[in-house]
Amino acid sequence: MTASARTAADASKFPAEGHVGRRRSVALAVISSAQLMFLLDATIVNVALPDIQRSLRLEGSDLEWVVASYSIAFGGLLMLGGRAGDILGRRRVFMTGVAVFTVASLLGGFATEAWLLTVCRTAQGVGAAAASPAALSLIAVTFPEGPGRNRAVGWYTAVATAGGGVGLLAGGLITVHLSWRWVMFVNVPLGVAILAVGAGVLRETPRTRGAFDVLGAVTGTLAALLLCFGLIDGASGGGNWSSPAVLAALGAAAVLLPVFVLVERRSAQPLVPLRLFADRTRLGSYAVTALISTAVFGIFFFLTLFLQQVWDYSPLRTALVYLPLTCLLILGAKAGSPLLALFGTRAVVCGGLLVATAGILWLARIGDSGGYTTGMLVPTVLTYAGLGVTGVPLTLTALAKVADEDSGAASGLVNMARQIGGATGLAVLGAVAWSSGAAASDGTAAGLSTGVARGFAVAGGLTLLALCVAALTLPRKGR
């Protein structure tokens, strides 16, 4: 072959490589947009709750379940959704989950009764539980381990992180200028776009042979659902832990969890392969992720409550306060990958958690502060910046060295750790805040400040515990 022929042959490779790169970039945009939609929906409804209550004439308990039904379905079905992607194909499960979520959003926007809105919110959670673990596992099989996957996970984490902040801001704007129904309708064009573009760029993954672990699916899913129900219902109304329904749910979950482990140990095709927990590093990443979510979810809830009831902020102003903090989380997620290459997993995660712990403990003094800058801005900047850099290394550690046939289950466990941790956070911090006496009895600004301060102090302790777990389990270098 002549030199000119070799040059032409080499040049012909570049368009194909460029095409693969563009296809992967579009696929990453589709996957990240779906995760943004799922996490956006977890917060966008909160700002519109008073309008929903007036429009549908809801009782307080019915209004609570407008939010809780989504979290319970999402958190409780994540394991089943992750394994479904392994067995049925991740592209198929991802597209089906997005379709269910989109249709449920459309019907929810037209709801005229409380039960119908709750059913639609539950269906949204089912769709998110199916598509979310498939989304992360599609990244794992689309991008080989190395810098390419690190960058992809960084973008995915940044976009997903933005979901909560974008949801707050969008919820405030939509509620003020349109109607609460549009917090549901806004998902429809986004879902349709994801389905249309995803059909062309996402490729099906190899399927795992075998049948579903039916007994494992029943026991594991019921245990997760009942745990979520017990924690959320127990924390509602300032503490409802002695309720027969709460005690029965938590008791049944405590019985079903060891039964689930026993079933999975003996199953030939387990829903959650227990070999995923044999790696001490991966198990540590799950534990740290759950502890961080436990702290952050409670902080988010009570800080919003404090701003609106003590500092008399409007919902829209509260959303605007969170906007720069969300940007910090995004920037932190983007910085996670290069920091990981420079300093290693353990240093990045432990350093971020140390900064976040200092910020949270400072935030616990918000009631005694002189105002917004020293009382909230500086400590929340520390908190969100510190937590932002932990997302990429923790996600990469959880997925590292996982076989392709287990990637759906592994990524499902990552998301489940976040959801269950969030439900636990509201329960734990809520119990501490409302049991402070003053917050529960007189309902004044001073009482609420006392309760919120104690809750934030517990959140600081949780992030400190996460730091200790990370120091003991995570590797020095990225995996």
PDB file of C-alpha atoms in Angstrom, residues 8-9 46 71 103 171 210 224 243 314 372 376 392 415 420-421 425 451 468-469:
ATOM      1  CA  ALA A   8      -6.492   7.996   2.968  1.00  0.00           C
ATOM      2  CA  ALA A   9      -7.260   4.806   4.877  1.00  0.00           C
ATOM      3  CA  ASN A  46     -43.459  21.041  46.872  1.00  0.00           C
ATOM      4  CA  SER A  71     -40.996   8.761  47.110  1.00  0.00           C
ATOM      5  CA  VAL A 103     -48.280   9.424  30.634  1.00  0.00           C
ATOM      6  CA  GLY A 171     -42.167  25.219  40.707  1.00  0.00           C
ATOM      7  CA  GLY A 210     -32.943 -16.667  33.376  1.00  0.00           C
ATOM      8  CA  ALA A 224     -38.464  -1.402  50.951  1.00  0.00           C
ATOM      9  CA  SER A 243     -49.369   4.765  65.289  1.00  0.00           C
ATOM     10  CA  SER A 314     -41.952  33.642  49.657  1.00  0.00           C
ATOM     11  CA  TYR A 372     -28.507  35.944  55.582  1.00  0.00           C
ATOM     12  CA  MET A 376     -26.978  31.013  55.793  1.00  0.00           C
ATOM     13  CA  VAL A 392     -18.594  11.359  41.087  1.00  0.00           C
ATOM     14  CA  ASN A 415     -30.198   5.138  43.596  1.00  0.00           C
ATOM     15  CA  ILE A 420     -34.012   5.331  51.316  1.00  0.00           C
ATOM     16  CA  GLY A 421     -31.435   7.667  52.823  1.00  0.00           C
ATOM     17  CA  GLY A 425     -33.277  11.752  56.783  1.00  0.00           C
ATOM     18  CA  GLY A 451     -35.899  22.484  66.563  1.00  0.00           C
ATOM     19  CA  CYS A 468     -15.360   7.947  59.133  1.00  0.00           C
ATOM     20  CA  VAL A 469     -16.887   5.188  56.978  1.00  0.00           C
TER      21      VAL A 469
END
